[in-house]
Amino acid sequence: FGAMIAAWPGIDVQLRAQAPRFAVLMALAFAGVAYFGVSTPGRVFVGLTAWFCVCAALGFAIRFKPAVATPALTYLAAATLPVYIIHHAVLLLIGVEVMNLPLPVWSKVTVILLATIAVSLAIYHWLIRPWRPMRWLLGMSTAPAAVSRAPDSAAAKPALSQ
């Protein structure tokens, strides 16, 4: 489904233009989660919240794309495919545990979202990124991207020399 949407001509323009609207719809859908709780309508609102969140995030990312790639963006770009692949299992494992807690549904959704992001990125950073076999299994190049550390003229001089 995602590939079909990505191939849709002009989707990036629409996401950029509609990002604020998707953010409002996400907030309204999240209010529906809080209102309906554990019920069929509540589950529908959880799905709507997730989709509107993705659309808003993509739209704002297109809207506020920096001109220069920062180290954080370079790191996250490399993490995209592995995190996408592993987040499903992480989401299910966290969700099974969190759903049994005596919390309101809106807080369960928030905990699951934040914990899934944190655990998925931690797994990528410590278990996938440094190990060539894991990188290969998850569709990455087997060698980590080399970071250019060419000394510039100011950094090459000792601090007290003048």
Coordinates of N, CA, C and O in Angstrom, one line a residue:
F1 N 0.8 -1.2 0.0 CA 0.0 0.0 0.0 C 0.9 1.3 0.0 O 0.6 2.2 -0.7
G2 N 1.9 1.2 0.8 CA 2.8 2.4 0.9 C 3.5 2.7 -0.5 O 3.7 3.8 -0.9
A3 N 3.9 1.6 -1.2 CA 4.6 1.8 -2.5 C 3.6 2.4 -3.5 O 3.9 3.2 -4.3
M4 N 2.3 2.0 -3.4 CA 1.3 2.5 -4.3 C 1.1 4.0 -4.0 O 1.0 4.8 -5.0
I5 N 1.1 4.4 -2.8 CA 0.9 5.8 -2.4 C 2.1 6.6 -2.9 O 2.0 7.7 -3.5
A6 N 3.3 6.0 -2.7 CA 4.5 6.7 -3.0 C 4.6 6.9 -4.6 O 5.2 7.9 -5.0
A7 N 4.1 6.0 -5.3 CA 4.1 6.1 -6.8 C 3.0 7.1 -7.3 O 3.0 7.4 -8.5
W8 N 2.1 7.5 -6.5 CA 1.0 8.4 -6.8 C 1.6 9.8 -7.2 O 2.2 10.4 -6.4
P9 N 1.4 10.2 -8.5 CA 2.0 11.5 -8.9 C 1.4 12.7 -8.0 O 0.2 12.8 -7.8
G10 N 2.3 13.5 -7.5 CA 1.9 14.7 -6.8 C 1.6 14.4 -5.3 O 1.1 15.3 -4.6
I11 N 1.8 13.2 -4.8 CA 1.5 12.9 -3.4 C 2.3 13.8 -2.5 O 1.8 14.2 -1.4
D12 N 3.6 14.0 -2.8 CA 4.4 14.8 -2.0 C 3.9 16.3 -1.9 O 3.9 16.9 -0.8
V13 N 3.4 16.8 -3.0 CA 2.8 18.1 -3.0 C 1.6 18.2 -2.1 O 1.4 19.1 -1.3
Q14 N 0.7 17.2 -2.2 CA -0.5 17.1 -1.4 C -0.2 17.0 0.1 O -0.8 17.6 1.0
L15 N 0.8 16.1 0.4 CA 1.2 15.9 1.8 C 1.7 17.2 2.4 O 1.4 17.5 3.6
R16 N 2.6 17.9 1.7 CA 3.1 19.1 2.1 C 2.0 20.2 2.4 O 2.0 20.8 3.4
A17 N 1.1 20.3 1.5 CA 0.0 21.2 1.6 C -1.0 20.9 2.7 O -1.5 21.8 3.4
Q18 N -1.2 19.6 2.9 CA -2.2 19.2 3.8 C -1.7 18.8 5.2 O -2.5 18.3 6.1
A19 N -0.4 19.0 5.5 CA 0.2 18.6 6.7 C -0.5 19.2 7.9 O -0.8 18.4 8.9
P20 N -0.8 20.5 8.0 CA -1.5 21.0 9.1 C -2.9 20.4 9.3 O -3.3 20.1 10.5
R21 N -3.6 20.1 8.3 CA -4.9 19.5 8.3 C -4.8 18.1 8.9 O -5.6 17.6 9.7
F22 N -3.8 17.3 8.4 CA -3.6 16.0 9.0 C -3.2 16.0 10.5 O -3.6 15.1 11.2
A23 N -2.5 17.0 10.9 CA -2.2 17.2 12.3 C -3.4 17.4 13.1 O -3.6 16.8 14.2
V24 N -4.3 18.2 12.6 CA -5.6 18.5 13.3 C -6.5 17.2 13.4 O -7.0 16.8 14.4
L25 N -6.5 16.5 12.2 CA -7.3 15.3 12.2 C -6.7 14.2 13.1 O -7.4 13.4 13.7
M26 N -5.4 14.2 13.2 CA -4.7 13.3 14.1 C -5.1 13.6 15.6 O -5.5 12.7 16.4
A27 N -5.1 14.9 15.9 CA -5.5 15.2 17.3 C -7.0 14.9 17.6 O -7.3 14.4 18.7
L28 N -7.9 15.1 16.6 CA -9.3 14.7 16.7 C -9.5 13.2 16.8 O -10.3 12.7 17.7
A29 N -8.7 12.5 16.0 CA -8.8 11.0 16.1 C -8.3 10.5 17.5 O -8.8 9.6 18.1
F30 N -7.2 11.2 18.0 CA -6.7 10.8 19.3 C -7.7 11.1 20.4 O -7.9 10.3 21.3
A31 N -8.5 12.2 20.2 CA -9.6 12.5 21.2 C -10.7 11.4 21.1 O -11.3 11.0 22.1
G32 N -10.9 10.9 19.9 CA -11.8 9.8 19.7 C -11.4 8.5 20.5 O -12.2 7.8 21.0
V33 N -10.0 8.3 20.5 CA -9.5 7.2 21.2 C -9.8 7.4 22.7 O -10.2 6.4 23.4
A34 N -9.5 8.6 23.2 CA -9.7 8.9 24.6 C -11.2 8.8 25.0 O -11.6 8.3 26.0
Y35 N -12.1 9.2 24.1 CA -13.5 9.2 24.4 C -14.1 7.8 24.3 O -14.9 7.4 25.2
F36 N -13.8 7.0 23.3 CA -14.4 5.7 23.1 C -13.8 4.6 23.8 O -14.4 3.5 24.1
G37 N -12.5 4.7 24.2 CA -11.8 3.7 25.0 C -11.7 2.4 24.2 O -11.6 2.3 23.0
V38 N -11.8 1.3 25.0 CA -11.7 0.0 24.5 C -13.0 -0.5 23.9 O -13.9 -0.9 24.6
S39 N -13.2 -0.2 22.6 CA -14.4 -0.6 21.9 C -14.1 -0.6 20.4 O -13.0 -0.3 20.0
T40 N -15.1 -1.0 19.6 CA -14.8 -1.1 18.2 C -14.6 0.3 17.7 O -13.6 0.5 16.9
P41 N -15.4 1.3 18.0 CA -15.1 2.7 17.5 C -13.7 3.2 18.0 O -13.0 3.8 17.3
G42 N -13.3 2.8 19.3 CA -12.0 3.2 19.8 C -10.9 2.6 19.0 O -9.9 3.3 18.7
R43 N -11.1 1.4 18.5 CA -10.0 0.7 17.7 C -9.9 1.4 16.3 O -8.9 1.6 15.8
V44 N -11.1 1.8 15.8 CA -11.1 2.5 14.5 C -10.3 3.9 14.7 O -9.5 4.2 13.8
F45 N -10.6 4.5 15.8 CA -9.9 5.8 16.0 C -8.4 5.6 16.3 O -7.6 6.5 15.9
V46 N -8.0 4.5 16.8 CA -6.5 4.2 16.9 C -5.9 4.1 15.6 O -4.8 4.7 15.3
G47 N -6.5 3.4 14.7 CA -6.0 3.3 13.3 C -6.0 4.6 12.6 O -5.0 5.0 11.9
L48 N -7.1 5.4 12.7 CA -7.1 6.8 12.1 C -6.0 7.7 12.7 O -5.3 8.4 12.0
T49 N -5.8 7.6 14.0 CA -4.7 8.3 14.6 C -3.4 8.0 14.0 O -2.6 8.9 13.7
A50 N -3.1 6.7 13.8 CA -1.8 6.3 13.3 C -1.6 6.8 11.9 O -0.6 7.3 11.5
W51 N -2.7 6.6 11.0 CA -2.5 7.1 9.6 C -2.4 8.6 9.5 O -1.6 9.1 8.7
F52 N -3.2 9.3 10.3 CA -3.1 10.8 10.2 C -1.7 11.2 10.8 O -1.2 12.2 10.3
C53 N -1.2 10.5 11.8 CA 0.1 10.9 12.3 C 1.2 10.7 11.2 O 2.1 11.5 11.1
V54 N 1.1 9.6 10.5 CA 2.1 9.3 9.4 C 2.0 10.4 8.3 O 3.0 10.9 7.9
C55 N 0.8 10.7 7.9 CA 0.6 11.7 6.9 C 1.1 13.1 7.3 O 1.7 13.8 6.6
A56 N 0.8 13.5 8.6 CA 1.2 14.7 9.1 C 2.8 14.8 9.2 O 3.4 15.8 8.8
A57 N 3.3 13.7 9.7 CA 4.8 13.6 9.8 C 5.5 13.7 8.5 O 6.5 14.5 8.3
L58 N 5.0 13.0 7.5 CA 5.6 13.1 6.2 C 5.4 14.5 5.5 O 6.3 15.0 4.9
G59 N 4.2 15.0 5.7 CA 4.0 16.4 5.2 C 4.9 17.4 5.8 O 5.4 18.3 5.1
F60 N 5.0 17.4 7.1 CA 5.9 18.4 7.8 C 7.4 18.1 7.4 O 8.2 19.0 7.4
A61 N 7.7 16.9 7.3 CA 9.1 16.5 6.9 C 9.4 17.1 5.5 O 10.5 17.6 5.3
I62 N 8.5 17.0 4.6 CA 8.7 17.6 3.3 C 8.7 19.1 3.4 O 9.5 19.8 2.7
R63 N 7.8 19.7 4.2 CA 7.7 21.1 4.3 C 9.0 21.8 4.9 O 9.4 22.8 4.5
F64 N 9.5 21.1 5.9 CA 10.7 21.7 6.6 C 12.0 20.9 6.4 O 12.8 20.8 7.3
K65 N 12.1 20.4 5.2 CA 13.3 19.6 4.9 C 14.5 20.6 4.9 O 14.5 21.6 4.2
P66 N 15.6 20.2 5.7 CA 16.7 21.1 5.7 C 17.5 21.1 4.4 O 17.5 20.0 3.7
A67 N 18.2 22.2 4.1 CA 19.0 22.2 2.8 C 20.2 21.4 2.9 O 20.7 20.8 1.9
V68 N 20.7 21.2 4.1 CA 22.0 20.5 4.3 C 21.7 19.3 5.2 O 21.0 19.4 6.2
A69 N 22.2 18.1 4.8 CA 22.0 16.9 5.6 C 22.8 17.0 6.9 O 24.0 17.2 6.8
T70 N 22.1 16.8 8.0 CA 22.8 16.8 9.3 C 23.2 15.4 9.7 O 22.7 14.5 9.1
P71 N 24.1 15.2 10.6 CA 24.5 13.9 11.0 C 23.3 13.1 11.5 O 23.1 11.9 11.3
A72 N 22.3 13.8 12.2 CA 21.2 13.1 12.7 C 20.3 12.6 11.6 O 19.8 11.4 11.6
L73 N 20.1 13.4 10.6 CA 19.3 13.0 9.4 C 19.9 11.9 8.7 O 19.3 11.0 8.2
T74 N 21.2 11.9 8.5 CA 22.0 10.9 7.8 C 21.8 9.6 8.6 O 21.6 8.5 8.0
Y75 N 21.9 9.6 9.9 CA 21.8 8.4 10.7 C 20.4 7.9 10.6 O 20.2 6.6 10.4
L76 N 19.4 8.7 10.7 CA 18.0 8.2 10.6 C 17.6 7.7 9.2 O 16.8 6.8 9.1
A77 N 18.2 8.3 8.2 CA 18.0 7.8 6.8 C 18.5 6.4 6.7 O 17.9 5.6 6.1
A78 N 19.7 6.2 7.2 CA 20.2 4.8 7.2 C 19.4 3.8 8.0 O 19.4 2.6 7.7
A79 N 18.8 4.3 9.1 CA 18.0 3.4 10.0 C 16.6 3.1 9.4 O 15.9 2.3 10.0
T80 N 16.2 3.8 8.4 CA 14.8 3.7 8.0 C 14.3 2.3 7.7 O 13.4 1.8 8.2
L81 N 15.0 1.6 6.8 CA 14.6 0.2 6.4 C 14.7 -0.8 7.6 O 13.7 -1.5 7.9
P82 N 15.8 -0.8 8.3 CA 15.9 -1.8 9.4 C 14.8 -1.5 10.5 O 14.2 -2.4 11.0
V83 N 14.6 -0.2 10.8 CA 13.6 0.1 11.9 C 12.2 -0.2 11.4 O 11.4 -0.7 12.1
Y84 N 12.0 0.0 10.1 CA 10.7 -0.4 9.6 C 10.4 -1.9 9.7 O 9.4 -2.3 10.1
I85 N 11.5 -2.7 9.4 CA 11.3 -4.1 9.4 C 11.1 -4.6 10.8 O 10.2 -5.4 11.1
I86 N 11.9 -4.1 11.8 CA 11.8 -4.6 13.2 C 10.7 -4.0 14.0 O 10.3 -4.6 15.0
H87 N 10.2 -2.9 13.6 CA 9.2 -2.2 14.5 C 7.9 -3.0 14.7 O 7.2 -2.9 15.7
H88 N 7.6 -3.9 13.7 CA 6.4 -4.7 13.8 C 6.4 -5.6 15.0 O 5.5 -5.6 15.8
A89 N 7.5 -6.4 15.1 CA 7.6 -7.3 16.2 C 7.7 -6.5 17.6 O 7.1 -6.9 18.5
V90 N 8.5 -5.4 17.6 CA 8.6 -4.6 18.8 C 7.2 -4.1 19.2 O 6.8 -4.1 20.4
L91 N 6.5 -3.6 18.2 CA 5.2 -3.0 18.5 C 4.2 -4.1 19.1 O 3.5 -3.8 20.1
L92 N 4.2 -5.3 18.5 CA 3.4 -6.3 19.1 C 3.8 -6.8 20.5 O 2.9 -6.9 21.3
L93 N 5.0 -6.9 20.7 CA 5.5 -7.4 22.0 C 5.2 -6.3 23.1 O 4.7 -6.6 24.2
I94 N 5.5 -5.0 22.8 CA 5.2 -4.0 23.7 C 3.6 -3.9 23.9 O 3.1 -3.7 25.0
G95 N 2.9 -3.9 22.8 CA 1.5 -3.8 22.9 C 0.8 -4.8 23.7 O -0.1 -4.5 24.5
V96 N 1.2 -6.1 23.6 CA 0.7 -7.2 24.4 C 0.8 -6.9 25.9 O -0.1 -7.1 26.7
E97 N 2.0 -6.4 26.3 CA 2.3 -6.1 27.7 C 1.5 -4.9 28.2 O 0.9 -4.8 29.3
V98 N 1.5 -3.8 27.4 CA 0.9 -2.5 27.8 C -0.6 -2.6 27.8 O -1.2 -2.0 28.7
M99 N -1.2 -3.4 26.9 CA -2.7 -3.5 26.9 C -3.2 -4.1 28.2 O -4.4 -3.9 28.5
N100 N -2.4 -4.8 28.9 CA -2.9 -5.4 30.2 C -2.8 -4.5 31.4 O -3.3 -4.8 32.4
L101 N -2.2 -3.3 31.2 CA -2.0 -2.4 32.3 C -3.3 -1.7 32.6 O -4.1 -1.4 31.6
P102 N -3.6 -1.3 33.8 CA -4.8 -0.6 34.1 C -4.7 0.9 33.8 O -4.7 1.8 34.8
L103 N -4.5 1.3 32.6 CA -4.4 2.7 32.2 C -5.5 3.0 31.2 O -6.0 2.2 30.5
P104 N -5.8 4.3 31.0 CA -6.7 4.7 30.0 C -6.1 4.4 28.6 O -4.9 4.4 28.4
V105 N -7.0 4.2 27.6 CA -6.6 3.8 26.3 C -5.6 4.8 25.7 O -4.6 4.5 25.1
W106 N -5.9 6.1 25.9 CA -5.1 7.1 25.2 C -3.7 7.1 25.8 O -2.7 7.3 25.0
S107 N -3.5 6.7 27.1 CA -2.1 6.6 27.6 C -1.5 5.4 27.1 O -0.2 5.3 26.9
K108 N -2.2 4.3 26.9 CA -1.7 3.1 26.4 C -1.1 3.3 25.0 O 0.0 2.8 24.7
V109 N -1.9 4.0 24.2 CA -1.4 4.3 22.8 C -0.1 5.1 22.8 O 0.8 4.9 22.1
T110 N -0.1 6.1 23.7 CA 1.1 7.0 23.8 C 2.3 6.2 24.3 O 3.4 6.3 23.7
V111 N 2.1 5.3 25.3 CA 3.2 4.5 25.8 C 3.7 3.5 24.7 O 4.9 3.4 24.5
I112 N 2.8 2.9 24.0 CA 3.2 2.0 23.0 C 3.9 2.7 21.9 O 5.0 2.2 21.4
L113 N 3.5 3.9 21.5 CA 4.2 4.6 20.4 C 5.6 5.0 20.8 O 6.5 4.7 20.1
L114 N 5.7 5.6 22.0 CA 7.0 6.1 22.4 C 8.0 4.9 22.7 O 9.2 5.0 22.3
A115 N 7.5 3.9 23.3 CA 8.3 2.7 23.6 C 8.8 2.0 22.3 O 9.9 1.5 22.2
T116 N 7.9 1.9 21.4 CA 8.2 1.3 20.1 C 9.3 2.0 19.4 O 10.3 1.4 18.9
I117 N 9.2 3.3 19.4 CA 10.2 4.2 18.7 C 11.6 4.0 19.4 O 12.6 3.7 18.8
A118 N 11.6 4.1 20.8 CA 12.8 4.0 21.5 C 13.4 2.6 21.4 O 14.7 2.5 21.1
V119 N 12.7 1.5 21.5 CA 13.2 0.2 21.5 C 13.7 -0.2 20.0 O 14.8 -0.7 19.9
S120 N 12.9 0.2 19.0 CA 13.3 0.0 17.6 C 14.7 0.7 17.3 O 15.5 0.1 16.7
L121 N 14.8 1.9 17.7 CA 16.0 2.7 17.4 C 17.2 2.1 18.3 O 18.3 2.0 17.8
A122 N 16.9 1.6 19.5 CA 18.0 1.0 20.3 C 18.5 -0.3 19.7 O 19.7 -0.6 19.6
I123 N 17.5 -1.1 19.2 CA 17.9 -2.4 18.5 C 18.7 -2.1 17.3 O 19.7 -2.7 17.0
Y124 N 18.3 -1.1 16.5 CA 19.1 -0.7 15.3 C 20.5 -0.3 15.7 O 21.5 -0.7 15.1
H125 N 20.6 0.6 16.7 CA 21.9 1.2 17.1 C 22.8 0.1 17.6 O 24.0 0.1 17.3
W126 N 22.4 -0.8 18.5 CA 23.3 -1.7 19.2 C 23.3 -3.1 18.6 O 24.3 -3.8 18.8
L127 N 22.3 -3.5 17.9 CA 22.3 -4.9 17.4 C 22.3 -5.0 15.9 O 22.6 -6.1 15.4
I128 N 22.0 -4.0 15.2 CA 22.0 -4.1 13.7 C 23.2 -3.3 13.1 O 24.0 -3.8 12.3
R129 N 23.3 -2.0 13.4 CA 24.2 -1.1 12.8 C 25.7 -1.6 12.9 O 26.4 -1.6 11.9
P130 N 26.1 -2.1 14.0 CA 27.6 -2.5 14.1 C 27.9 -3.8 13.6 O 29.1 -4.2 13.4
W131 N 26.9 -4.7 13.3 CA 27.2 -6.1 12.9 C 26.9 -6.3 11.4 O 25.8 -6.2 11.0
R132 N 28.0 -6.7 10.6 CA 27.8 -6.9 9.2 C 26.7 -7.9 8.8 O 25.9 -7.7 7.9
P133 N 26.7 -9.1 9.5 CA 25.6 -10.0 9.1 C 24.2 -9.5 9.3 O 23.3 -9.7 8.5
M134 N 24.0 -8.8 10.4 CA 22.7 -8.2 10.7 C 22.4 -7.1 9.6 O 21.2 -7.0 9.2
R135 N 23.3 -6.3 9.3 CA 23.1 -5.3 8.2 C 22.7 -5.9 6.9 O 21.8 -5.5 6.3
W136 N 23.4 -7.0 6.6 CA 23.1 -7.7 5.3 C 21.7 -8.3 5.4 O 20.9 -8.2 4.4
L137 N 21.3 -8.9 6.5 CA 20.0 -9.5 6.7 C 18.9 -8.5 6.5 O 17.8 -8.8 6.1
L138 N 19.1 -7.3 6.9 CA 18.1 -6.2 6.9 C 18.2 -5.3 5.7 O 17.7 -4.2 5.7
G139 N 19.0 -5.7 4.7 CA 19.0 -5.0 3.4 C 19.9 -3.8 3.3 O 19.8 -3.0 2.5
M140 N 20.8 -3.7 4.3 CA 21.8 -2.6 4.3 C 23.1 -3.0 3.6 O 23.3 -4.2 3.5
S141 N 23.9 -2.0 3.3 CA 25.2 -2.4 2.8 C 26.0 -3.0 4.0 O 25.7 -2.7 5.2
T142 N 26.9 -3.9 3.7 CA 27.6 -4.6 4.8 C 28.6 -3.7 5.6 O 29.0 -4.0 6.7
A143 N 29.0 -2.6 5.0 CA 30.0 -1.7 5.6 C 29.2 -0.5 6.1 O 28.5 0.1 5.3
P144 N 29.4 -0.1 7.3 CA 28.8 1.2 7.7 C 29.3 2.4 6.9 O 30.4 2.3 6.4
A145 N 28.5 3.4 6.7 CA 28.9 4.5 5.9 C 30.0 5.2 6.6 O 30.0 5.5 7.8
A146 N 31.1 5.5 5.8 CA 32.2 6.2 6.3 C 31.9 7.7 6.6 O 31.3 8.3 5.8
V147 N 32.3 8.1 7.7 CA 32.1 9.5 8.1 C 33.4 10.3 7.8 O 34.5 9.9 8.3
S148 N 33.3 11.3 7.0 CA 34.5 12.1 6.6 C 34.9 12.9 7.8 O 34.1 13.7 8.3
R149 N 36.1 12.8 8.2 CA 36.7 13.6 9.4 C 37.9 14.4 8.9 O 38.9 14.4 9.6
A150 N 37.8 15.0 7.8 CA 39.0 15.8 7.3 C 39.1 17.0 8.2 O 38.1 17.7 8.4
P151 N 40.3 17.2 8.8 CA 40.5 18.3 9.7 C 40.4 19.6 8.9 O 41.0 19.8 7.9
D152 N 39.7 20.6 9.4 CA 39.7 21.9 8.8 C 40.8 22.7 9.4 O 41.4 22.4 10.4
S153 N 41.0 23.9 8.9 CA 42.2 24.7 9.3 C 42.1 25.1 10.7 O 43.1 25.2 11.4
A154 N 40.9 25.5 11.2 CA 40.7 26.0 12.5 C 40.9 24.8 13.6 O 41.5 25.0 14.6
A155 N 40.4 23.7 13.2 CA 40.4 22.6 14.1 C 41.8 21.9 14.2 O 42.2 21.3 15.2
A156 N 42.6 22.1 13.1 CA 43.9 21.5 13.0 C 44.9 22.2 13.9 O 46.0 21.7 14.3
K157 N 44.7 23.5 14.2 CA 45.6 24.3 15.0 C 45.4 24.0 16.5 O 44.2 23.9 16.9
P158 N 46.4 23.9 17.3 CA 46.3 23.9 18.7 C 45.5 25.1 19.3 O 45.7 26.2 18.7
A159 N 44.8 24.9 20.3 CA 43.9 26.0 20.9 C 44.7 27.2 21.3 O 44.3 28.3 21.2
L160 N 45.9 27.0 21.9 CA 46.7 28.1 22.5 C 47.7 28.7 21.5 O 48.4 29.6 21.9
S161 N 47.9 28.1 20.3 CA 48.9 28.7 19.4 C 48.3 29.8 18.6 O 47.3 29.8 18.1
Q162 N 49.1 30.9 18.6 CA 48.7 32.1 17.8 C 49.9 32.9 17.5 O 50.8 33.0 18.2

